[in-house]
Coordinates of C-alpha atoms in Angstrom, one line a residue:
M1 CA 35.0 -2.3 106.0
A2 CA 32.6 -2.8 103.1
V3 CA 33.4 -1.2 99.8
G4 CA 30.3 0.4 98.3
A5 CA 29.2 1.4 94.9
L6 CA 31.2 4.5 94.7
T7 CA 34.5 2.6 95.0
G8 CA 33.6 0.8 91.8
L9 CA 32.7 4.1 90.3
V10 CA 35.9 5.7 91.2
M11 CA 37.7 2.6 89.8
A12 CA 35.9 3.0 86.6
A13 CA 36.7 6.6 86.4
S14 CA 40.4 6.0 87.1
L15 CA 40.6 3.4 84.4
A16 CA 38.8 5.2 81.6
A17 CA 40.9 4.7 78.5
T18 CA 40.8 8.2 77.1
G19 CA 41.4 11.1 79.5
P20 CA 40.2 9.5 82.8
V21 CA 37.7 11.7 84.5
L22 CA 39.4 11.6 87.9
A23 CA 42.9 10.6 87.1
H24 CA 44.8 13.6 88.2
E25 CA 44.6 17.1 89.7
P26 CA 42.1 19.5 88.1
G27 CA 42.7 21.2 84.7
D28 CA 43.2 24.9 84.3
G29 CA 40.8 25.5 81.4
S30 CA 43.2 24.4 78.6
P31 CA 41.4 22.9 75.6
D32 CA 42.7 19.4 76.4
A33 CA 42.4 19.7 80.2
E34 CA 40.1 17.5 82.2
P35 CA 37.2 19.2 84.0
A36 CA 38.0 20.7 87.4
T37 CA 34.7 19.5 88.8
T38 CA 33.6 16.1 90.0
S39 CA 32.5 13.9 87.1
S40 CA 28.7 13.8 86.4
L41 CA 28.9 10.0 87.0
L42 CA 30.4 10.6 90.4
A43 CA 28.0 13.4 91.2
D44 CA 25.0 11.3 90.4
S45 CA 26.2 8.6 92.8
I46 CA 27.5 10.8 95.7
A47 CA 24.4 10.0 97.7
T48 CA 25.6 6.4 98.0
L49 CA 28.4 7.5 100.3
D50 CA 27.9 7.1 104.0
D51 CA 29.1 10.5 105.5
S52 CA 27.0 10.2 108.6
D53 CA 30.1 10.5 110.8
A54 CA 31.2 13.8 109.4
V55 CA 30.7 16.5 112.1
L56 CA 31.8 19.9 110.7
G57 CA 29.5 22.2 108.8
V58 CA 30.2 24.9 106.3
G59 CA 32.5 27.5 107.8
E60 CA 33.3 25.5 110.9
V61 CA 36.9 24.7 112.0
A62 CA 38.2 22.1 114.4
S63 CA 41.5 20.7 115.6
S64 CA 43.1 18.5 118.1
S65 CA 44.0 20.3 121.4
N66 CA 47.8 20.2 120.5
M67 CA 47.4 21.9 117.1
K68 CA 46.5 25.5 116.4
L69 CA 46.0 27.8 113.3
L70 CA 48.3 30.8 113.8
A71 CA 47.7 32.7 110.6
N72 CA 46.1 32.7 107.2
I73 CA 46.6 34.9 104.1
P74 CA 43.7 34.4 101.7
K75 CA 44.2 34.1 98.0
N76 CA 44.1 37.5 96.4
G77 CA 44.7 39.5 93.2
A78 CA 45.1 37.4 90.1
F79 CA 44.7 34.2 92.3
A80 CA 41.4 35.1 94.0
T81 CA 39.0 33.1 91.8
E82 CA 37.8 29.6 92.6
G83 CA 39.6 28.2 89.6
A84 CA 43.0 29.6 90.6
Y85 CA 44.0 26.6 92.6
S86 CA 46.8 26.8 95.1
S87 CA 49.4 24.0 94.7
D88 CA 52.8 23.1 96.0
L89 CA 55.2 24.8 98.4
A90 CA 59.0 25.3 98.7
F91 CA 61.1 27.2 101.2
K92 CA 64.4 29.2 101.3
G93 CA 65.6 31.2 104.3
H94 CA 62.6 33.1 105.7
Y95 CA 60.6 32.9 102.5
A96 CA 57.9 30.5 101.4
Y97 CA 57.2 30.0 97.7
A98 CA 53.6 28.9 96.9
G99 CA 52.5 27.6 93.6
N100 CA 49.2 28.4 92.0
Y101 CA 47.6 27.4 88.7
E102 CA 48.0 31.1 87.7
G103 CA 51.6 31.5 88.9
F104 CA 53.2 31.7 92.3
T105 CA 53.3 33.8 95.4
V106 CA 56.3 34.7 97.7
Y107 CA 55.7 35.1 101.4
D108 CA 58.0 36.5 104.1
V109 CA 57.6 34.0 107.0
R110 CA 60.3 35.5 109.2
N111 CA 57.5 35.9 111.8
P112 CA 55.3 32.8 111.2
R113 CA 52.5 34.3 113.3
K114 CA 52.4 37.3 111.0
P115 CA 53.5 36.2 107.5
K116 CA 53.6 38.8 104.7
Q117 CA 52.9 38.5 101.0
V118 CA 55.8 40.2 99.2
A119 CA 55.3 39.2 95.6
Q120 CA 52.8 37.6 93.2
V121 CA 54.0 36.4 89.9
V122 CA 51.3 35.8 87.2
C123 CA 52.4 32.9 85.0
P124 CA 49.5 30.7 84.1
G125 CA 50.0 27.0 83.5
S126 CA 48.9 24.2 85.8
Q127 CA 50.0 22.9 88.2
N128 CA 52.9 25.3 88.7
D129 CA 54.5 22.9 91.3
I130 CA 57.5 24.7 92.6
S131 CA 61.1 24.1 93.9
V132 CA 63.9 26.3 94.9
S133 CA 67.7 25.9 95.0
G134 CA 70.1 28.7 95.8
N135 CA 69.0 31.6 93.7
L136 CA 66.9 29.5 91.3
L137 CA 63.2 28.6 91.3
V138 CA 61.8 25.9 89.0
L139 CA 58.1 25.8 88.0
S140 CA 56.2 22.9 86.4
T141 CA 53.8 23.5 83.5
D142 CA 51.5 20.6 82.7
S143 CA 48.9 22.2 80.5
S144 CA 49.4 23.1 76.8
R145 CA 50.3 26.8 76.3
S146 CA 50.8 29.1 73.4
T147 CA 54.3 30.1 74.4
D148 CA 57.0 29.2 77.0
T149 CA 56.8 32.6 78.7
C150 CA 54.5 33.9 81.4
D151 CA 52.6 35.8 78.7
N152 CA 50.7 32.8 77.4
V153 CA 47.2 31.5 76.8
A154 CA 45.9 28.0 76.7
Q155 CA 46.4 26.2 73.4
S156 CA 45.6 22.6 72.3
A157 CA 48.3 20.0 72.7
T158 CA 47.3 18.8 69.2
I159 CA 49.2 21.8 67.8
K160 CA 52.8 21.1 67.4
D161 CA 54.0 24.5 68.4
S162 CA 52.2 24.3 71.8
W163 CA 54.5 24.2 74.8
E164 CA 54.7 22.4 78.2
G165 CA 57.7 21.8 80.5
I166 CA 59.6 23.6 83.1
K167 CA 60.4 27.3 83.6
V168 CA 63.4 28.7 85.6
F169 CA 63.4 31.9 87.6
D170 CA 66.1 33.9 89.3
I171 CA 65.0 34.6 93.0
S172 CA 68.2 36.4 94.2
D173 CA 65.7 39.1 95.1
P174 CA 62.7 37.2 96.4
K175 CA 60.5 40.2 96.1
K176 CA 61.3 40.5 92.4
P177 CA 61.5 37.0 90.8
R178 CA 62.9 37.2 87.2
Y179 CA 62.1 34.7 84.4
V180 CA 65.3 33.2 83.0
S181 CA 64.7 30.2 80.8
S182 CA 62.5 27.2 79.9
V183 CA 62.9 23.7 78.7
E184 CA 60.1 21.8 76.9
T185 CA 59.6 18.2 78.0
K186 CA 57.5 15.4 76.6
C187 CA 53.9 15.5 78.0
G188 CA 54.8 18.6 80.0
S189 CA 55.8 18.6 83.6
H190 CA 53.1 17.5 86.0
T191 CA 55.6 17.6 88.9
H192 CA 59.4 17.8 89.1
T193 CA 62.2 16.8 91.5
L194 CA 65.6 18.4 92.1
A195 CA 68.7 16.3 92.4
P196 CA 71.8 18.6 92.6
S197 CA 75.1 17.3 91.3
K198 CA 77.5 16.2 94.0
N199 CA 79.9 19.1 93.1
G200 CA 77.0 21.6 93.3
K201 CA 77.7 23.0 89.8
D202 CA 74.6 21.6 88.2
L203 CA 71.0 21.2 89.2
Y204 CA 69.3 18.1 87.8
V205 CA 65.5 18.2 87.4
Y206 CA 63.6 14.9 87.2
V207 CA 60.4 15.7 85.3
S208 CA 57.4 13.5 85.8
S209 CA 54.5 13.5 83.3
Y210 CA 52.0 11.0 82.1
S211 CA 48.9 10.3 80.0
P212 CA 50.2 10.3 76.4
N213 CA 47.8 10.7 73.5
A214 CA 48.4 9.7 69.9
A215 CA 46.8 13.0 68.9
F216 CA 49.5 15.1 70.8
P217 CA 52.7 15.5 68.7
D218 CA 54.8 16.0 71.8
C219 CA 53.2 13.4 74.0
Q220 CA 53.2 10.1 72.2
P221 CA 52.5 6.7 73.7
P222 CA 53.9 4.6 75.3
H223 CA 55.6 7.4 77.4
D224 CA 57.4 5.0 79.7
L225 CA 60.1 7.5 80.6
I226 CA 60.9 10.6 82.6
S227 CA 62.7 13.7 81.3
I228 CA 66.0 15.0 82.9
V229 CA 66.9 18.6 82.6
K230 CA 70.3 20.0 83.5
I231 CA 70.5 23.5 84.8
P232 CA 74.1 24.9 85.2
V233 CA 73.8 26.9 88.5
K234 CA 75.9 29.8 87.2
K235 CA 74.4 29.8 83.8
P236 CA 70.7 28.9 84.2
A237 CA 69.8 30.3 80.8
S238 CA 71.7 27.3 79.4
A239 CA 69.3 24.8 80.9
R240 CA 68.6 21.9 78.6
L241 CA 67.2 18.4 78.3
V242 CA 70.0 15.9 78.7
A243 CA 68.2 12.5 79.1
E244 CA 64.9 10.6 78.8
P245 CA 65.6 7.4 80.6
V246 CA 63.0 4.6 80.1
L247 CA 61.9 3.3 83.5
F248 CA 59.5 0.6 82.3
P249 CA 61.1 -1.1 79.2
D250 CA 58.9 -4.1 79.7
G251 CA 55.8 -2.0 80.3
G252 CA 54.4 -0.9 83.7
N253 CA 51.2 -1.9 85.3
P254 CA 48.8 -3.0 82.5
A255 CA 45.3 -1.6 81.8
G256 CA 42.2 -3.5 82.8
G257 CA 42.6 -3.8 86.6
Y258 CA 41.9 -1.7 89.7
S259 CA 45.2 0.1 89.5
R260 CA 45.8 2.7 86.8
E261 CA 47.8 1.7 83.7
T262 CA 51.3 3.0 84.0
S263 CA 52.2 5.5 81.3
G264 CA 54.7 7.7 83.0
C265 CA 55.2 8.9 86.6
H266 CA 53.2 11.2 88.7
D267 CA 55.9 12.1 91.2
I268 CA 59.4 11.3 92.2
T269 CA 61.0 12.0 95.6
A270 CA 64.8 12.1 95.5
Y271 CA 66.9 11.5 98.6
P272 CA 70.2 12.9 97.2
A273 CA 72.2 12.2 100.4
K274 CA 71.6 8.5 99.9
D275 CA 71.6 8.5 96.1
L276 CA 68.1 7.1 96.2
A277 CA 64.7 8.1 94.8
A278 CA 61.2 6.7 95.1
G279 CA 58.8 7.0 92.2
A280 CA 55.0 7.0 92.4
C281 CA 54.2 6.0 88.8
M282 CA 50.4 5.6 88.4
G283 CA 50.2 1.8 88.7
D284 CA 53.7 1.1 90.1
G285 CA 55.9 2.1 93.0
I286 CA 59.6 2.1 92.3
L287 CA 63.0 2.6 93.9
L288 CA 65.7 4.3 91.9
D289 CA 69.5 4.4 92.2
I290 CA 70.5 7.9 91.3
K291 CA 74.3 7.8 91.9
D292 CA 74.7 8.8 88.2
R293 CA 72.2 11.7 88.1
E294 CA 71.8 11.4 84.4
K295 CA 71.3 7.7 84.4
P296 CA 68.8 6.7 87.2
K297 CA 68.2 3.0 87.4
V298 CA 65.1 1.2 88.7
V299 CA 66.2 -1.3 91.4
E300 CA 62.8 -2.3 92.8
Q301 CA 59.3 -2.2 91.6
V302 CA 56.0 -3.1 93.4
R303 CA 52.3 -3.0 92.8
D304 CA 49.1 -3.1 94.8
T305 CA 46.4 -4.0 92.5
E306 CA 43.8 -4.5 95.3
N307 CA 43.9 -1.1 97.1
F308 CA 46.0 1.4 95.2
A309 CA 44.2 3.1 92.3
F310 CA 46.9 5.7 91.5
W311 CA 50.4 5.8 93.0
H312 CA 50.7 9.5 93.6
S313 CA 53.7 10.5 95.8
A314 CA 56.4 9.2 98.1
T315 CA 58.2 10.2 101.3
F316 CA 61.3 8.4 102.8
N317 CA 62.0 8.2 106.5
N318 CA 65.2 9.9 107.6
A319 CA 67.2 6.7 107.8
G320 CA 66.2 5.8 104.2
T321 CA 64.8 2.5 105.4
K322 CA 61.1 3.1 104.7
V323 CA 58.9 4.8 102.1
V324 CA 55.4 6.1 102.5
F325 CA 53.5 6.0 99.2
T326 CA 50.2 7.7 98.7
D327 CA 47.2 6.6 96.7
E328 CA 45.3 9.4 95.1
L329 CA 42.0 7.5 94.6
G330 CA 39.7 9.8 92.7
G331 CA 42.4 12.1 91.6
G332 CA 41.9 14.6 94.4
G333 CA 38.4 15.5 93.2
A334 CA 36.3 12.9 95.1
P335 CA 35.0 12.4 98.6
T336 CA 36.8 9.2 99.5
C337 CA 37.3 9.7 103.3
N338 CA 34.2 7.9 104.6
E339 CA 32.8 4.6 105.8
T340 CA 31.8 3.5 102.3
I341 CA 35.3 3.7 100.8
G342 CA 36.9 2.3 103.9
D343 CA 40.3 2.7 105.4
E344 CA 42.6 1.0 102.9
K345 CA 41.7 2.8 99.7
G346 CA 42.8 6.4 99.1
A347 CA 45.3 5.9 101.9
N348 CA 49.1 5.8 102.6
A349 CA 51.0 2.5 102.3
I350 CA 54.1 2.1 104.4
Y351 CA 56.9 0.0 102.9
D352 CA 60.0 -1.1 104.7
I353 CA 63.2 -1.3 102.6
V354 CA 64.8 -4.6 103.4
D355 CA 67.9 -5.6 101.6
G356 CA 66.9 -3.3 98.7
D357 CA 63.4 -4.7 98.5
L358 CA 60.1 -2.9 99.3
E359 CA 58.2 -4.9 101.8
F360 CA 54.6 -3.8 102.6
A361 CA 54.0 -3.1 106.3
S362 CA 50.6 -1.4 106.7
Y363 CA 48.1 1.2 105.4
W364 CA 47.2 4.4 107.2
K365 CA 44.3 6.7 106.4
L366 CA 42.8 9.8 107.9
P367 CA 40.5 8.5 110.7
R368 CA 37.8 11.2 110.4
S369 CA 34.9 11.0 107.9
Q370 CA 34.4 13.9 105.6
S371 CA 31.1 15.0 104.0
N372 CA 29.9 14.2 100.6
T373 CA 30.8 17.6 99.3
E374 CA 34.5 17.4 100.5
N375 CA 37.2 16.1 98.2
C376 CA 39.5 14.1 100.5
V377 CA 42.4 11.7 99.8
A378 CA 46.0 11.2 100.8
H379 CA 48.2 14.0 99.4
N380 CA 51.5 15.9 99.9
G381 CA 53.4 15.8 103.2
S382 CA 56.9 15.8 104.7
L383 CA 58.9 14.5 107.6
I384 CA 59.1 16.4 110.9
P385 CA 62.7 16.3 112.2
V386 CA 62.4 14.3 115.4
K387 CA 65.4 12.2 116.3
G388 CA 64.9 8.5 116.3
K389 CA 61.2 8.7 115.1
D390 CA 59.4 8.6 111.8
I391 CA 56.8 11.4 112.0
M392 CA 55.2 13.3 109.1
V393 CA 52.7 16.0 108.4
Q394 CA 50.4 15.5 105.5
A395 CA 47.7 17.3 103.5
W396 CA 44.4 15.6 102.8
Y397 CA 42.6 18.2 100.7
Q398 CA 39.4 19.0 102.5
G399 CA 40.3 16.3 105.1
G400 CA 42.6 19.0 106.4
V401 CA 46.1 18.5 107.8
S402 CA 47.3 15.5 109.9
V403 CA 50.4 14.7 111.9
W404 CA 51.1 11.0 112.2
D405 CA 53.8 8.6 113.5
F406 CA 54.9 5.6 111.5
T407 CA 58.0 4.7 113.6
D408 CA 56.3 1.3 114.1
S409 CA 55.6 0.5 110.4
A410 CA 52.9 -1.9 111.2
N411 CA 51.1 0.3 113.7
P412 CA 51.0 4.0 112.6
T413 CA 49.1 6.4 114.8
E414 CA 47.9 10.0 114.6
I415 CA 49.4 12.8 116.8
A416 CA 47.5 15.9 115.7
W417 CA 45.1 17.4 113.2
F418 CA 43.4 20.5 111.8
D419 CA 40.3 20.5 109.7
R420 CA 37.8 22.9 108.1
G421 CA 34.2 22.0 107.2
P422 CA 33.1 21.8 103.6
L423 CA 33.1 24.9 101.4
S424 CA 29.5 24.2 100.4
D425 CA 26.8 21.8 101.5
E426 CA 25.3 21.9 98.0
R427 CA 28.2 21.1 95.7
L428 CA 31.7 19.8 95.8
I429 CA 34.0 22.7 95.4
L430 CA 37.5 21.5 94.9
G431 CA 39.5 22.8 97.9
G432 CA 41.5 22.0 101.0
S433 CA 45.1 21.5 101.8
W434 CA 47.2 20.7 98.7
S435 CA 50.5 20.6 100.5
A436 CA 51.3 20.6 104.2
Y437 CA 55.0 20.7 105.2
Y438 CA 57.0 21.3 108.4
Y439 CA 59.6 24.0 108.0
N440 CA 61.7 25.5 110.9
G441 CA 59.2 24.9 113.7
Y442 CA 55.9 25.4 111.9
I443 CA 53.6 23.7 109.5
Y444 CA 52.7 25.6 106.3
S445 CA 49.7 24.5 104.3
N446 CA 48.8 25.8 100.8
D447 CA 45.0 25.6 100.8
I448 CA 43.5 25.4 97.3
Q449 CA 40.8 27.9 98.1
M450 CA 41.7 29.5 101.4
G451 CA 45.3 30.5 100.7
L452 CA 48.4 30.1 103.0
D453 CA 47.9 28.7 106.5
V454 CA 50.5 28.6 109.2
L455 CA 49.9 26.0 112.0
E456 CA 51.7 25.1 115.2
V457 CA 51.9 21.8 117.0
K458 CA 52.9 21.5 120.6
D459 CA 53.4 17.9 121.6
K460 CA 56.1 16.2 123.7
R461 CA 56.4 13.5 120.9
L462 CA 57.8 16.2 118.7
A463 CA 60.6 17.1 121.1
G464 CA 63.5 18.8 119.4
A465 CA 61.8 19.5 116.1
Q466 CA 61.0 23.1 117.0
G467 CA 64.7 24.0 117.1
Y468 CA 65.8 22.4 113.9
R469 CA 66.6 24.7 111.0
Y470 CA 66.8 24.2 107.3
E471 CA 68.4 26.8 105.0
E472 CA 66.1 25.6 102.2
F473 CA 63.5 22.9 101.9
N474 CA 62.0 21.1 98.9
P475 CA 60.0 18.1 100.1
Q476 CA 60.4 16.3 96.8
S477 CA 64.2 16.6 97.1
Q478 CA 64.3 15.3 100.6
P479 CA 67.1 16.5 102.8
M480 CA 68.6 14.4 105.5
F481 CA 68.2 16.0 108.9
R482 CA 71.1 15.5 111.3
R483 CA 70.8 15.8 115.0

């Protein structure tokens, strides 16, 4: 398909040398944060997009016949405003933990058709991506704050005493989470990944962050590293930084091309059962050997300088023989699901792992056009536990939620989908599904503006998945399902 003017525009925005306009998820109002709205340059050119195939209007909802919305809990309380963006999800037992730029929410999902909100913890600091392990919850802070507690305000990263990093909570009582400790990390924590020690005594946290700035004392260039935090499971108050391994000693993807210059990682997915991890690092995709949790080693590195603007996240198949990388073209704030952008940019890329090497197999992108006022691009998803098949559910912001099959790496196909129409036909309001994950028979989606959705898929191609049970589930610390 032809690539129109907006693709070049999004490229330019992605490559801006200082604070790229659309490089990453929206800011939370901090002094140094990027604007949460579409750039004026993009807004001025939005009319160049061909969204003639978009069919849903404001307030409309549609889905495939095999997928159904069962329940929704709207954002509320301190999280009710448009700027309180919902973010990532994690699960333990019959509870779902949902991040928000203003803190996190705990839902009782014992009855998925009637979920209940049981706690709301106000703790501002984007993105508040979230993971759980045992009685511990880890929260990412990637905006400069006045203190490391939940009683904080935004404060410029140019001030040495400003804080960014991870916070640790005790969730032994899910209805009353309790703040325990924090660890500051260079350039904050945009996302994080859990990698438990093999003896279960320690919880390692791989912290991903990026975009250094010479004006920020705690976020200096070149920032070619990740931070590793060690949390003793029985003494979480003793959490501390133990390593800052350099992943790109020779420099990552350079500036000046279509792909974003590498200056850190956006996201790492660990596969602890196989001592592997996959890193989505701006302009590079990498495989890591994590046998030694404190000394991860890059064993493979690939680039796609033609179609990948920003390597965003990764998902292994259950066998550990494939990786799906996502390209967050436009940083999540642009309408990139349309005829103009095409079907290879802002998409997934499927790579086979062959003798330790990453070999490209195909792209897959949401097949439905979205309107010019809908931000849409590949985002967070997880495997559905189907024996012998590689099937995942995935969020596409205002493109909705999609279930697709990549068992045949070269010929992926869609199985089911759910989509809402735009939030407005006059302006692009950032919204849609941030994360969509399959947990114990149902799909849970954290919608940026609409709150928690619970969806059900009934399809013979997912036979067996309904009965599979996890005790806890962190998609970025990918568990192996055994059947």
